[in-house]
Short mmCIF file of C-alpha atoms and ligand atoms in Angstrom, two decimals:
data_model
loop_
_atom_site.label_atom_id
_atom_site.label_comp_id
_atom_site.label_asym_id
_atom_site.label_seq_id
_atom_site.Cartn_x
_atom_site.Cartn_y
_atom_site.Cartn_z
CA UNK A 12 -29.25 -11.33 -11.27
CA UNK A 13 -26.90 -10.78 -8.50
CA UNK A 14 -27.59 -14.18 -6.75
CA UNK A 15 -27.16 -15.90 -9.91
CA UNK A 16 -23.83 -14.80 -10.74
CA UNK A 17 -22.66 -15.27 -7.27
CA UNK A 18 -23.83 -18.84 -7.93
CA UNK A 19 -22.46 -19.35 -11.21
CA UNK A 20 -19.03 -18.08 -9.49
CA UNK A 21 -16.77 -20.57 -7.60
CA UNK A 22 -16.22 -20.01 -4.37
CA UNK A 23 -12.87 -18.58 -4.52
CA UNK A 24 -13.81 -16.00 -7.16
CA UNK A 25 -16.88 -14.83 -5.24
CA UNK A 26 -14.25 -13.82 -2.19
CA UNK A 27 -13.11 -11.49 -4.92
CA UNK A 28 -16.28 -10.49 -6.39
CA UNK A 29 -18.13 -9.98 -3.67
CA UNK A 30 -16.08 -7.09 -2.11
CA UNK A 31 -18.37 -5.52 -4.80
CA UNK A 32 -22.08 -3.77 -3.47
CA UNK A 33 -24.57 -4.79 -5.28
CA UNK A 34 -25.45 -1.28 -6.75
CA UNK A 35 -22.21 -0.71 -7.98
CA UNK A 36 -21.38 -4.14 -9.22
CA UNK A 37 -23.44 -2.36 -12.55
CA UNK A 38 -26.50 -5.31 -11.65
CA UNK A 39 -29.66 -4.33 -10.89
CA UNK A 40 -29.92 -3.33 -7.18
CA UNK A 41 -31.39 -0.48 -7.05
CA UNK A 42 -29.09 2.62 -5.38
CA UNK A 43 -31.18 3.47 -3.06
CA UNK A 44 -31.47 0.21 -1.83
CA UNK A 45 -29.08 -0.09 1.53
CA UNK A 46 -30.01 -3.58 2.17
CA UNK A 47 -27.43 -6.58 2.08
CA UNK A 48 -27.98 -9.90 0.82
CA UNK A 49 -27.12 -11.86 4.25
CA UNK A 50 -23.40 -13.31 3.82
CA UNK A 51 -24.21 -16.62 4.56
CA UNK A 52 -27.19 -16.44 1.62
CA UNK A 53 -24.37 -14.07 -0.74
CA UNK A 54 -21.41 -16.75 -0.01
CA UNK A 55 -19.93 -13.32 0.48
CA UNK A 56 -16.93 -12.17 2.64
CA UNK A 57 -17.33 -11.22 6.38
CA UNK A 58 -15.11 -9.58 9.10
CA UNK A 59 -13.73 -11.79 12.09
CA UNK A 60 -11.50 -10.77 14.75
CA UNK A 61 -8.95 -13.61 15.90
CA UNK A 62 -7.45 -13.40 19.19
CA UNK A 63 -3.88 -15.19 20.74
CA UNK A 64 -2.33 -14.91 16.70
CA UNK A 65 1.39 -14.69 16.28
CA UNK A 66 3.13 -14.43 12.96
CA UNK A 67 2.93 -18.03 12.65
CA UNK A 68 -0.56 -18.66 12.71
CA UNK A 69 -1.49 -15.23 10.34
CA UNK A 70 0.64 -16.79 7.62
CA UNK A 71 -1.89 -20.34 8.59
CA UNK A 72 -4.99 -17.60 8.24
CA UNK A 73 -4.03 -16.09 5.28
CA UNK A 74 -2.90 -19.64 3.65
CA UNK A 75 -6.42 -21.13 3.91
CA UNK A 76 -7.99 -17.86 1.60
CA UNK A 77 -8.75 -15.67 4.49
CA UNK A 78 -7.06 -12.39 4.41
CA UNK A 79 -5.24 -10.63 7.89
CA UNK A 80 -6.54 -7.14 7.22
CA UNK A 81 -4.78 -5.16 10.37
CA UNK A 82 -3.34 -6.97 13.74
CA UNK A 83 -3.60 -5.13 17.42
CA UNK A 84 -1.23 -6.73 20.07
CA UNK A 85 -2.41 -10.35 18.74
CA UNK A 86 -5.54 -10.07 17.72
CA UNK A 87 -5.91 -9.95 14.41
CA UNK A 88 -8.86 -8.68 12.07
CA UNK A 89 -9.74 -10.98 9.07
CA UNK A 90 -11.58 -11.26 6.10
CA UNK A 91 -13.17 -15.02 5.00
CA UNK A 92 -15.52 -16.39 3.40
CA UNK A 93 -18.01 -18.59 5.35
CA UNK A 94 -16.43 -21.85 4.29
CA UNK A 95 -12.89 -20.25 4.83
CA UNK A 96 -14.15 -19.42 8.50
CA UNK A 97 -15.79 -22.89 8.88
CA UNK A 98 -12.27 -24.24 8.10
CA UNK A 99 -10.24 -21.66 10.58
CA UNK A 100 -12.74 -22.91 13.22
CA UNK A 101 -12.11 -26.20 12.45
CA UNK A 102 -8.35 -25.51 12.56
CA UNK A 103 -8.83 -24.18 16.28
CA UNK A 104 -9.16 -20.86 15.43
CA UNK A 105 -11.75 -18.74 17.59
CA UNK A 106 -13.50 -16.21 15.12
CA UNK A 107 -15.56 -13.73 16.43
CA UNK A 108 -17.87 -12.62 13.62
CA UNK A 109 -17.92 -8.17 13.01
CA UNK A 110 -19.76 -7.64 9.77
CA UNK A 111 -19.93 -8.62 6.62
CA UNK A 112 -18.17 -6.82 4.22
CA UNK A 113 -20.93 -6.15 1.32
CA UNK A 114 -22.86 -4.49 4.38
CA UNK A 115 -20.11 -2.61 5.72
CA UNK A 116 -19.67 -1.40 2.85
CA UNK A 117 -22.71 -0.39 2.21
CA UNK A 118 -22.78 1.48 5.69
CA UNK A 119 -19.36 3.02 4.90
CA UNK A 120 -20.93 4.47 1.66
CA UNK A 121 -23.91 5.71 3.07
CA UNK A 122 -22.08 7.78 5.84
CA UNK A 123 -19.70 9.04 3.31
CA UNK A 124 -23.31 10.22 0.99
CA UNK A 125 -21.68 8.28 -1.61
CA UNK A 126 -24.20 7.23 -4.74
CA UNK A 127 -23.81 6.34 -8.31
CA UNK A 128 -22.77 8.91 -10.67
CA UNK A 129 -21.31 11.23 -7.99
CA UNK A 130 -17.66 12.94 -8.24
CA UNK A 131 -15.31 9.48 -7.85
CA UNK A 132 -14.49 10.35 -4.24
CA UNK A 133 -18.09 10.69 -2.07
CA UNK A 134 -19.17 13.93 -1.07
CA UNK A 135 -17.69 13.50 1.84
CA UNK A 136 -14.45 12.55 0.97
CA UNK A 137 -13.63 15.03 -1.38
CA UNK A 138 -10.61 15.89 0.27
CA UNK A 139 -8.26 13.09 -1.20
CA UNK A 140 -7.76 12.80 -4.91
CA UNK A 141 -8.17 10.95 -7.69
CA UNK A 142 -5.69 10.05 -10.56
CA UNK A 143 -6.66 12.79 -12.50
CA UNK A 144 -6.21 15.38 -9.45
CA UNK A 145 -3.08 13.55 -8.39
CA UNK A 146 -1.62 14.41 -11.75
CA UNK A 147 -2.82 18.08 -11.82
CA UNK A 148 -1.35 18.63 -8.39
CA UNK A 149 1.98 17.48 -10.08
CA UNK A 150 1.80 19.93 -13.15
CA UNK A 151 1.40 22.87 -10.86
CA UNK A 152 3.91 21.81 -8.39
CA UNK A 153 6.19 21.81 -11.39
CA UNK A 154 4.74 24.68 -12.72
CA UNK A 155 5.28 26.87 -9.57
CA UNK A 156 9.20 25.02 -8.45
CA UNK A 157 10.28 24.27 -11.94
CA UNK A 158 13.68 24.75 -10.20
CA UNK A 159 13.38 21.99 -7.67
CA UNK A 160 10.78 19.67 -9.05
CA UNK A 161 10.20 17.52 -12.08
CA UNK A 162 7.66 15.41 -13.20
CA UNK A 163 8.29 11.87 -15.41
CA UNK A 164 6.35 8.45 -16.06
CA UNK A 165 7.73 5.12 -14.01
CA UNK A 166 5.93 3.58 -17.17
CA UNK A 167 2.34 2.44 -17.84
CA UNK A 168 -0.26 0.55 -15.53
CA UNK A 169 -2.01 -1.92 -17.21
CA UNK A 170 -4.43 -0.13 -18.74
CA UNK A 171 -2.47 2.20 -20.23
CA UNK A 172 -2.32 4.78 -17.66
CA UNK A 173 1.14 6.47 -16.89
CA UNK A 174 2.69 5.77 -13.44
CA UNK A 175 3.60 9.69 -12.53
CA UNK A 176 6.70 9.82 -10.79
CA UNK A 177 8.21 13.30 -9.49
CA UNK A 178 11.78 14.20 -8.83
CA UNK A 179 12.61 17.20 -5.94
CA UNK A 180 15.88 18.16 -5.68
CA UNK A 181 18.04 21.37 -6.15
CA UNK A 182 19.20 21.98 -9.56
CA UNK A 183 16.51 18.94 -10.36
CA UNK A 184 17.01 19.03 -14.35
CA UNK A 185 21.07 17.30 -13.80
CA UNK A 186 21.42 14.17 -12.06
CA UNK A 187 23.82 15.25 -9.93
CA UNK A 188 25.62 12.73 -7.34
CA UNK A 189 23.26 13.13 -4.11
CA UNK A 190 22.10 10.52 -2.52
CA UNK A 191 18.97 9.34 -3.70
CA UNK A 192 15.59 8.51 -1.98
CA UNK A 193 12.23 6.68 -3.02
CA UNK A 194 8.64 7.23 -1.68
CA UNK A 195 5.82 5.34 -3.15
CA UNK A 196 2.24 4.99 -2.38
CA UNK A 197 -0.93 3.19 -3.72
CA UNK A 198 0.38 -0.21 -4.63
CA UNK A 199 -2.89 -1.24 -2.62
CA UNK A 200 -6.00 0.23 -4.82
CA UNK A 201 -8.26 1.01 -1.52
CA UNK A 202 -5.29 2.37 0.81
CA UNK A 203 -5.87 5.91 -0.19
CA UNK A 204 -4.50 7.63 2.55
CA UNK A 205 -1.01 6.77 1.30
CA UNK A 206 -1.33 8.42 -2.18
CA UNK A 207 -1.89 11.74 0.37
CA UNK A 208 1.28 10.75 2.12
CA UNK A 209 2.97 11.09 -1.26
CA UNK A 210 1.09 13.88 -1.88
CA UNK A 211 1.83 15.98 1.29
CA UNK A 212 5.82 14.49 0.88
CA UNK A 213 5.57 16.34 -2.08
CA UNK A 214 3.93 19.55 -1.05
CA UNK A 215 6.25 19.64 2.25
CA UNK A 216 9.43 19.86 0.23
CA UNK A 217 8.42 22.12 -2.34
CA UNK A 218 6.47 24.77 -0.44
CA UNK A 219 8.89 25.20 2.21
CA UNK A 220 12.28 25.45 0.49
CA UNK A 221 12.04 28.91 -0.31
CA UNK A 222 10.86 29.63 3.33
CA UNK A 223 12.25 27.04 5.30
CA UNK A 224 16.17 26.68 5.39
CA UNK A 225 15.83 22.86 7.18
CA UNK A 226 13.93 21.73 4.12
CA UNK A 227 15.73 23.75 1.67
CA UNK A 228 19.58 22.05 2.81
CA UNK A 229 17.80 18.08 2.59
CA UNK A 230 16.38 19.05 -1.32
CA UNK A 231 19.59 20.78 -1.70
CA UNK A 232 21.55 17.41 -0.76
CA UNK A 233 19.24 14.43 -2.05
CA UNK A 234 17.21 13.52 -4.77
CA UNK A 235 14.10 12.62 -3.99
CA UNK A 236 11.45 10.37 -6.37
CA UNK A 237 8.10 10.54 -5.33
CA UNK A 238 5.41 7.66 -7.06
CA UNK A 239 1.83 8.88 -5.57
CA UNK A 240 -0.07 6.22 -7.11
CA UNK A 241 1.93 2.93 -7.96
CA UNK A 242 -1.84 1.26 -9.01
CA UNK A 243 -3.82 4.11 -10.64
CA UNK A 244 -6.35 1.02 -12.35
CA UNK A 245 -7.14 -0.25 -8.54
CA UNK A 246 -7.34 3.27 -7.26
CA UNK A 247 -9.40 4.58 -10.27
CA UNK A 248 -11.28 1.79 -10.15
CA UNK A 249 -12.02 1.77 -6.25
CA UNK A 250 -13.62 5.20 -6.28
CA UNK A 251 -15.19 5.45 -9.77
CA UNK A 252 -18.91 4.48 -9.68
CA UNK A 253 -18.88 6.80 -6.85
CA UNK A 254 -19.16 4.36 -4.51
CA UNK A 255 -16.05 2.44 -2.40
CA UNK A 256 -15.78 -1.21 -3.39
CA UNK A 257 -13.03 -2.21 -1.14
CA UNK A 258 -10.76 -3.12 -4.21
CA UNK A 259 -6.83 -4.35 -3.46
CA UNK A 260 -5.04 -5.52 -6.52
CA UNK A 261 -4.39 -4.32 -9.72
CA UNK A 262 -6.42 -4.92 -13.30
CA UNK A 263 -4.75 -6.95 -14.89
CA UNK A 264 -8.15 -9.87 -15.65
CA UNK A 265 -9.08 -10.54 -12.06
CA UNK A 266 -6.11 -8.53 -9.99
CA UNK A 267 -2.61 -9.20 -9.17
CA UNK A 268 -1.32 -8.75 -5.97
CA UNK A 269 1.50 -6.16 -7.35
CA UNK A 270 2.96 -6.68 -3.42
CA UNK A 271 3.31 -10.57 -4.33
CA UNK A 272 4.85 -10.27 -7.81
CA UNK A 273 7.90 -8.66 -6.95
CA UNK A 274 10.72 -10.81 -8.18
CA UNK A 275 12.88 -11.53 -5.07
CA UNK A 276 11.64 -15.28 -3.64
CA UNK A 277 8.60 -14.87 -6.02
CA UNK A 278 6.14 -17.09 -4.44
CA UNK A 279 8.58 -18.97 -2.43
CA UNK A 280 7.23 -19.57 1.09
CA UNK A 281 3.25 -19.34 0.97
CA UNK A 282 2.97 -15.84 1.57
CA UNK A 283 0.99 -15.45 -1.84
CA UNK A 284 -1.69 -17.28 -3.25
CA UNK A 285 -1.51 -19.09 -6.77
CA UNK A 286 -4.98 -18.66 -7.02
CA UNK A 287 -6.42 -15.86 -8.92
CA UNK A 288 -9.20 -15.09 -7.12
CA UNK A 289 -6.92 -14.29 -4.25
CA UNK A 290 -6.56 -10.93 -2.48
CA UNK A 291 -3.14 -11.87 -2.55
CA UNK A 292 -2.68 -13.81 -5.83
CA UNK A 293 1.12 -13.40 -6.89
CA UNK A 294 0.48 -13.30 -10.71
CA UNK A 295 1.71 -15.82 -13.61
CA UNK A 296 5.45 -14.48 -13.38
CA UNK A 297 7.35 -12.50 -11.54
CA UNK A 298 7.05 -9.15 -12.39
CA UNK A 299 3.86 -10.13 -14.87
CA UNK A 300 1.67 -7.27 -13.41
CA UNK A 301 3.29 -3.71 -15.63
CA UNK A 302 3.11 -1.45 -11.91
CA UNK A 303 5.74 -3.81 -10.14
CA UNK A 304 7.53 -4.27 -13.76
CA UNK A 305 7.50 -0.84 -14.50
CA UNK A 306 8.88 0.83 -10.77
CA UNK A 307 11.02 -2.00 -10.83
CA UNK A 308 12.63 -0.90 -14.08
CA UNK A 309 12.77 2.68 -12.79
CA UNK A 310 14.70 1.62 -9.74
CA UNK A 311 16.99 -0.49 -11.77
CA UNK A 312 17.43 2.47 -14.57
CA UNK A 313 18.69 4.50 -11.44
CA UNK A 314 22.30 2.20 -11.11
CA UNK A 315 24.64 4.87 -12.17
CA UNK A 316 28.70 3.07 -13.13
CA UNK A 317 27.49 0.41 -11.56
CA UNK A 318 26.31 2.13 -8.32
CA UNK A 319 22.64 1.80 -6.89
CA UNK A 320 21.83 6.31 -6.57
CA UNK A 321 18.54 5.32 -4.20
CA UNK A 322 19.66 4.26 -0.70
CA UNK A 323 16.29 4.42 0.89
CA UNK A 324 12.32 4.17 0.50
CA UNK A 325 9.52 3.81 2.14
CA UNK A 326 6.10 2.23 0.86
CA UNK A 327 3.39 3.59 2.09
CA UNK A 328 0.18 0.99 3.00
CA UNK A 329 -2.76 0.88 5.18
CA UNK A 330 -3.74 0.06 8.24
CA UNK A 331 -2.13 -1.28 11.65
CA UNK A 332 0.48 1.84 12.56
CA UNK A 333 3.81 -0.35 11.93
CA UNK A 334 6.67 -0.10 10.77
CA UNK A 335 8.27 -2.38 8.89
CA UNK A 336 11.37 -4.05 7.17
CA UNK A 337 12.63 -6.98 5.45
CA UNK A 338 12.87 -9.80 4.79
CA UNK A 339 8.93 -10.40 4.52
CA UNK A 340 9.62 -14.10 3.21
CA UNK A 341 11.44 -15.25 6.28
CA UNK A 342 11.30 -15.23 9.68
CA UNK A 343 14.65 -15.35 9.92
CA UNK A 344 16.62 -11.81 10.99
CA UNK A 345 19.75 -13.18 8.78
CA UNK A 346 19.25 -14.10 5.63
CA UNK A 347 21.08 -14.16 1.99
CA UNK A 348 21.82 -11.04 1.57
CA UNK A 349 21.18 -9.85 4.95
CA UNK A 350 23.57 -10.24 7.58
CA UNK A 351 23.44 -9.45 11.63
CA UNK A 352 24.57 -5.85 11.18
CA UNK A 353 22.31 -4.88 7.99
CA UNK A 354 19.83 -6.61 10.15
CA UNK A 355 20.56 -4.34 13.08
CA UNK A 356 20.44 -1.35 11.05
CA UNK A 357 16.87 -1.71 9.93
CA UNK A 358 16.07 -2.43 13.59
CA UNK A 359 17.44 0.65 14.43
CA UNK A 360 16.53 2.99 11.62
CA UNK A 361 12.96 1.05 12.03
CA UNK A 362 12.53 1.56 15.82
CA UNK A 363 13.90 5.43 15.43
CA UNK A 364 11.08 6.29 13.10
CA UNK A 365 8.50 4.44 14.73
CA UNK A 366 9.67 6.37 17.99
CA UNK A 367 8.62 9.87 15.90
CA UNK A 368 5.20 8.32 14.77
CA UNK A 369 3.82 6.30 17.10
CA UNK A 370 3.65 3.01 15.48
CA UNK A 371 5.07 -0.72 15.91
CA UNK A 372 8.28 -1.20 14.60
CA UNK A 373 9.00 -4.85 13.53
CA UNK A 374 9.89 -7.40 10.88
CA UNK A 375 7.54 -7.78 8.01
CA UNK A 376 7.44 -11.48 8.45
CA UNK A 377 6.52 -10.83 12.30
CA UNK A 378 3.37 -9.99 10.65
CA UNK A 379 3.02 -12.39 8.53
CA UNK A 380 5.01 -14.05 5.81
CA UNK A 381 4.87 -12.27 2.50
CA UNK A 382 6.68 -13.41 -0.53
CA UNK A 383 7.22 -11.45 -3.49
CA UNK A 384 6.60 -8.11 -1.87
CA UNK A 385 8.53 -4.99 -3.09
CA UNK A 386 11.09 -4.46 0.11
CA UNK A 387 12.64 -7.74 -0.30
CA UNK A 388 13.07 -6.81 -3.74
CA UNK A 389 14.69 -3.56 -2.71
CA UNK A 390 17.05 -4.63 -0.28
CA UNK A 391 17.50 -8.17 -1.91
CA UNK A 392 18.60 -6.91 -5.18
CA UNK A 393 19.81 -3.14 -4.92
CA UNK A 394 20.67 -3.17 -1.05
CA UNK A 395 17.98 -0.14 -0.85
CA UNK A 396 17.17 0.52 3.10
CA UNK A 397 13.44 -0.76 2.44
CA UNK A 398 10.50 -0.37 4.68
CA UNK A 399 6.84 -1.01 4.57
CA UNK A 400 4.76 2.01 6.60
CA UNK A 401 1.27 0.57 7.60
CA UNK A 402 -0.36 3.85 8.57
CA UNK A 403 -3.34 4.82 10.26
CA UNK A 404 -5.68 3.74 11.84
CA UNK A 405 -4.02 0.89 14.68
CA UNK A 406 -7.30 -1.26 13.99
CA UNK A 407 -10.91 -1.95 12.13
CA UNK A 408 -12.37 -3.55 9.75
CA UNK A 409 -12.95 -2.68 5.76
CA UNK A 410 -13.74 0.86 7.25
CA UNK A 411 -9.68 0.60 8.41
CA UNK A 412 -9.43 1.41 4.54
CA UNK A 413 -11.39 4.66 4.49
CA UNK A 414 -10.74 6.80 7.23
CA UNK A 415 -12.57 10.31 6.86
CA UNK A 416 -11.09 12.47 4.73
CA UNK A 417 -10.73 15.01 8.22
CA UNK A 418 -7.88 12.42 9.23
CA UNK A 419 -5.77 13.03 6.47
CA UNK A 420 -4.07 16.09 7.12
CA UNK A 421 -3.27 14.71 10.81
CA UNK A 422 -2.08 11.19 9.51
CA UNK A 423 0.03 12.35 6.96
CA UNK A 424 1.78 15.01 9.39
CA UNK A 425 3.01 12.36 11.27
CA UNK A 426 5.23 11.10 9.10
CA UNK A 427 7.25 14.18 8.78
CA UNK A 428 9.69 13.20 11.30
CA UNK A 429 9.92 9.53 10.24
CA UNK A 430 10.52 10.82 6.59
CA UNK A 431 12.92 13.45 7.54
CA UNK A 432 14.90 10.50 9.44
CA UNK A 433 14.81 8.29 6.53
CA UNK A 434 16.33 11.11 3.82
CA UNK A 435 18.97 11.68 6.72
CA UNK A 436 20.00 8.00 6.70
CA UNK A 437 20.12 7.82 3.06
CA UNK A 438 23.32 9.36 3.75
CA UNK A 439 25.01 7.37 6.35
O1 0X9 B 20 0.17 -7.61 2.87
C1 0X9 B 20 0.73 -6.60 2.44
O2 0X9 B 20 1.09 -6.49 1.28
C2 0X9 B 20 0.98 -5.44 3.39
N1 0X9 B 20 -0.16 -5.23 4.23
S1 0X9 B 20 -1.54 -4.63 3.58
O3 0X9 B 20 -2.58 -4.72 4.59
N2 0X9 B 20 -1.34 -3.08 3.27
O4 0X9 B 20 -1.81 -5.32 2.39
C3 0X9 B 20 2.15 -5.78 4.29
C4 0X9 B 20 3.41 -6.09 3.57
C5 0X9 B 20 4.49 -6.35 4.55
N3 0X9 B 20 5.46 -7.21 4.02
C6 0X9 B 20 6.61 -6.73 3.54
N4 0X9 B 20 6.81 -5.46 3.52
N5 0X9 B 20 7.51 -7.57 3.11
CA1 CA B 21 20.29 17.96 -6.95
CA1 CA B 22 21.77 11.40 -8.87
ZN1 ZN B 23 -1.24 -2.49 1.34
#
C-alpha cells in the first residue's frame, strides 16, 4: 500500500511525503519492521553532501527542489530526490550520496527506542517537551514569578492551537516604557532544540532574579516576550506517533514554509518555492499560514504612539552554528531600508555574539537566498535588530535535526552570553 501511494503521488509531493517512515505514515509496515524500501525503488529523498558551494550555487540547489539542510566551510549537506540529484549532476554539481532519509530515519528512531504508541518524544528523548509540557512549564513559571512573568496567546496555529507567548519583566502586569525584546523558537516543526532555547531563556531569567542581581537589573530594565513554539501543528505533529518524521512546515493542507510567507519581498527572488510540495513552499499569500500572521500581528500590536517597543530578536533554528542577519532576499549589504551603517551594526552585533558562542557570523543570503523569511520582515518593516541563530550541531544529515536529548542542556547554555548581548543592545 505504501508503494502504491508513492506511485499515485507526483514526484514533487513524494519529496514531501516521503520524509514519512513507513510505520508511521499509519500504512501497513509493520513497526517492527526496520527495513527501508531502497530510495531509488521509494522515489524517496536521500542525503548528498556538495562540495566547492558558495551562496550562489545553494540558492541554484535549493531552486531545482533539493533542499540545503546545514553548510560546513562550503560543503553543503542536501536533501533531493533522485531525479532532483540526476539534474544537480547534470548541472555540474558533484553529489556524494550519505543515506537516504526514510532509512535514516528509521536508524535515528531505532537508537532513540522510539515505536508507535510511545510518549510523543522517544524514550530516549524524553528530556525536551512537547506542546502540552511546553505550556505546563509556562503555568508554573507564572505560578511561582507571578511578579515578573506572564503568560498570553500570539494567536492560534492552524489547527486551532494557541501560540503561547510569555512576557518577563519587573512589574510585568504594566507595560511600562523598557525597551523591549523578542525570542522565538519552533517556526521549523523538527528543530526542537530551539523550543529548549526558549525554554531555558525562560527559566534563566526567572529562576535567577531573586538570586542573581545581573539577571535581576536586565528583567528589571526590558521586557522580554518569549514564543517557545511558533509551529505547535509541525512540532506536535513531528513527535506524535512516537516516532520522528523529519517534518518542516506547518499544517496548513500540505505545509507552508511559515519562514517563506513572511510579508517583506514575499516570494521575490527564488528563495521559496511556489510549489506546494516544497520544503520551502511560500504559501498562497503573504502571511496565508495563521503562525507568521498571528506573531506578525503581535509584533505589530506592540507599536506604542507610533513607536516600535521591540528593538531586538532572535529566531532560533537548527543546524549549522551561524549567526545570522538580514536581508535574506539579497545579497546585497545595502538595501531599501538598510543602509551602510545599519548594515555595519548587524555585522557587529552579529560577529560579537557569534564571538560568545562559537558559531559563523554572516549574512543570511551568504547562505543562501531566502525570501519571505521573518528577519527581513522584522527589520524591513519595524527596524527590529533581527537575527536568525542556526544552532547546534556545525554539520549532519536528517540526524542534524535530533541531537540527543544529553546535548540540550550544553547547547542551550551557550547562548547565554549571545542572549545577554542582544537584551544589552536593545538599548543602544
Ligand atoms: O531556510 C531557513 O529558513 C533557515 N534555515 S533552516 O535550516 N533552519 O531551515 C535559514 C533562514 C535564514 N534566512 C534568513 N534569516 N533570512
Ligand atoms: Ca517592566
Ligand atoms: Ca513596554
Ligand atoms: Zn529552521
Amino acid at each position: 500500500m505504501f508503494s502504491s501511494r508513492r506511485t499515485a503521488a507526483t514526484i514533487a509531493a513524494a519529496a514531501c511525503l516521503l520524509l514519512l517512515p513507513a510505520a508511521q505514515a499509519g500504512v501497513s509496515a509493520a513497526p517492527d519492521d526496520p527495513v527501508a524500501v531502497p530510495a531509488a525503488e521509494a522515489g524517496g529523498t536521500a542525503v548528498y553532501t556538495v562540495p566547492d558551494t558558495d551562496s550562489r550555487s545553494r540558492t541554484e540547489i535549493n531552486r531545482s527542489g533539493a533542499q540545503v539542510l546545514s553548510v560546513t566551510g562550503s560543503t553543503a549537506t542536501i536533501e533531493a530526490t533522485p531525479e532532483q540529484a540526476a539534474q544537480l549532476r547534470a548541472g555540474g554539481f558533484a553529489l556524494q550520496a550519505q543515506q537516504d532519509v526514510v532509512s535514516a530515519l528509521q536508524e535515528l528512531n531505532l537508537d532513540r527506542k522510539a515505536a508507535p504508541g510511545t510518549a510523543a518524544f522517544p524514550p530516549d528523548d524524553q528530556g525536551y517537551h512537547t506542546y502540552d509540557e511546553v505550556n505546563q512549564v509556562l503555568d508554573q513559571v507564572v505560578a511561582d514569578h507571578g511578579d515578573i512573568a506572564a503568560k498570553s496567546s500570539v494567536g492560534k496555529s492552524f489547527e486551532g492551537r494557541d501560540i503561547p507567548v510569555l512576557k518577563i519583566s519587573g512589574n510585568v502586569a504594566q507595560d511600562e516604557a523598557e525597551p523591549e525584546v523578542l525570542f522565538s523558537c519552533n517556526q521549523h516543526a523538527r528543530e526542537h532544540l530551539t523550543t529548549e532555547m526558549c525554554l531555558r531563556i525562560i527559566t534563566r531569567f526567572t529562576d535567577g532574579y531573586a538570586s542573581d542581581p545581573a539577571i535581576k537589573e536586565v528583567v528589571d530594565s526590558r521586557e522580554i516576550w518569549i514564543v517557545p513554539m511558533v509551529n505547535p501543528d509541525g512540532s506536535i505533529y513531528d513527535v506524535e506517533s512516537g516516532q520522528y518524521r523529519g517534518w518542516r512546515k506547518n499544517r496548513q493542507d500540505t505545509g507552508t514554509d511559515t519562514n517563506r510567507n513572511w510579508d517583506y519581498q514575499w516570494g521575490c527572488c527564488g528563495g521559496s518555492s511556489g510549489n506546494p510540495a516544497s520544503e520551502t513552499y511560500r504559501g498562497t499569500a503573504p502571511f496565508s499560514s495563521p503562525e507568521a500572521s498571528q506573531l506578525a500581528g503581535f509584533v505589530d500590536s506592540r507599536v506604542v504612539d507610533g513607536a516600535q517597543q521591540i528593538k531586538a530578536h532572535i529566531d532560533f533554528h537548527t543546524f549549522s552554528e551561524l549567526v545570522l542577519w538580514p536581508y535574506g532576499y539579497t545579497d546585497a549589504d545595502t538595501a531599501e531600508g538598510m543602509t551602510q551603517e545599519e548594515y555595519d551594526r548587524f555585522v557587529r552585533v552579529g560577529t560579537e555574539m557569534a564571538r560568545t558562542n562559537g558559531y559563523t557570523p554572516q549574512q543570511s543570503s551568504d547562505l543562501y537566498i531566502t525570501d519571505g523569511s521573518v528577519n527581513d520582515w522584522m527589520w524591513g518593516k519595524h527596524k527590529i535588530l533581527s537575527f536568525t541563530f542556526e544552532m547546534y550541531p556545525s554539520s549532519g544529515g536528517i540526524d542534524g535535526f535530533y541531537p540527543p536529548d544529553e546535548v540540550i542542556q550544553r547547547e542551550t547554555e551557550r547562548n547565554d552570553a549571545a542572549v545577554d548581548i542582544l537584551l544589552r543592545e536593545a538599548g543602544a
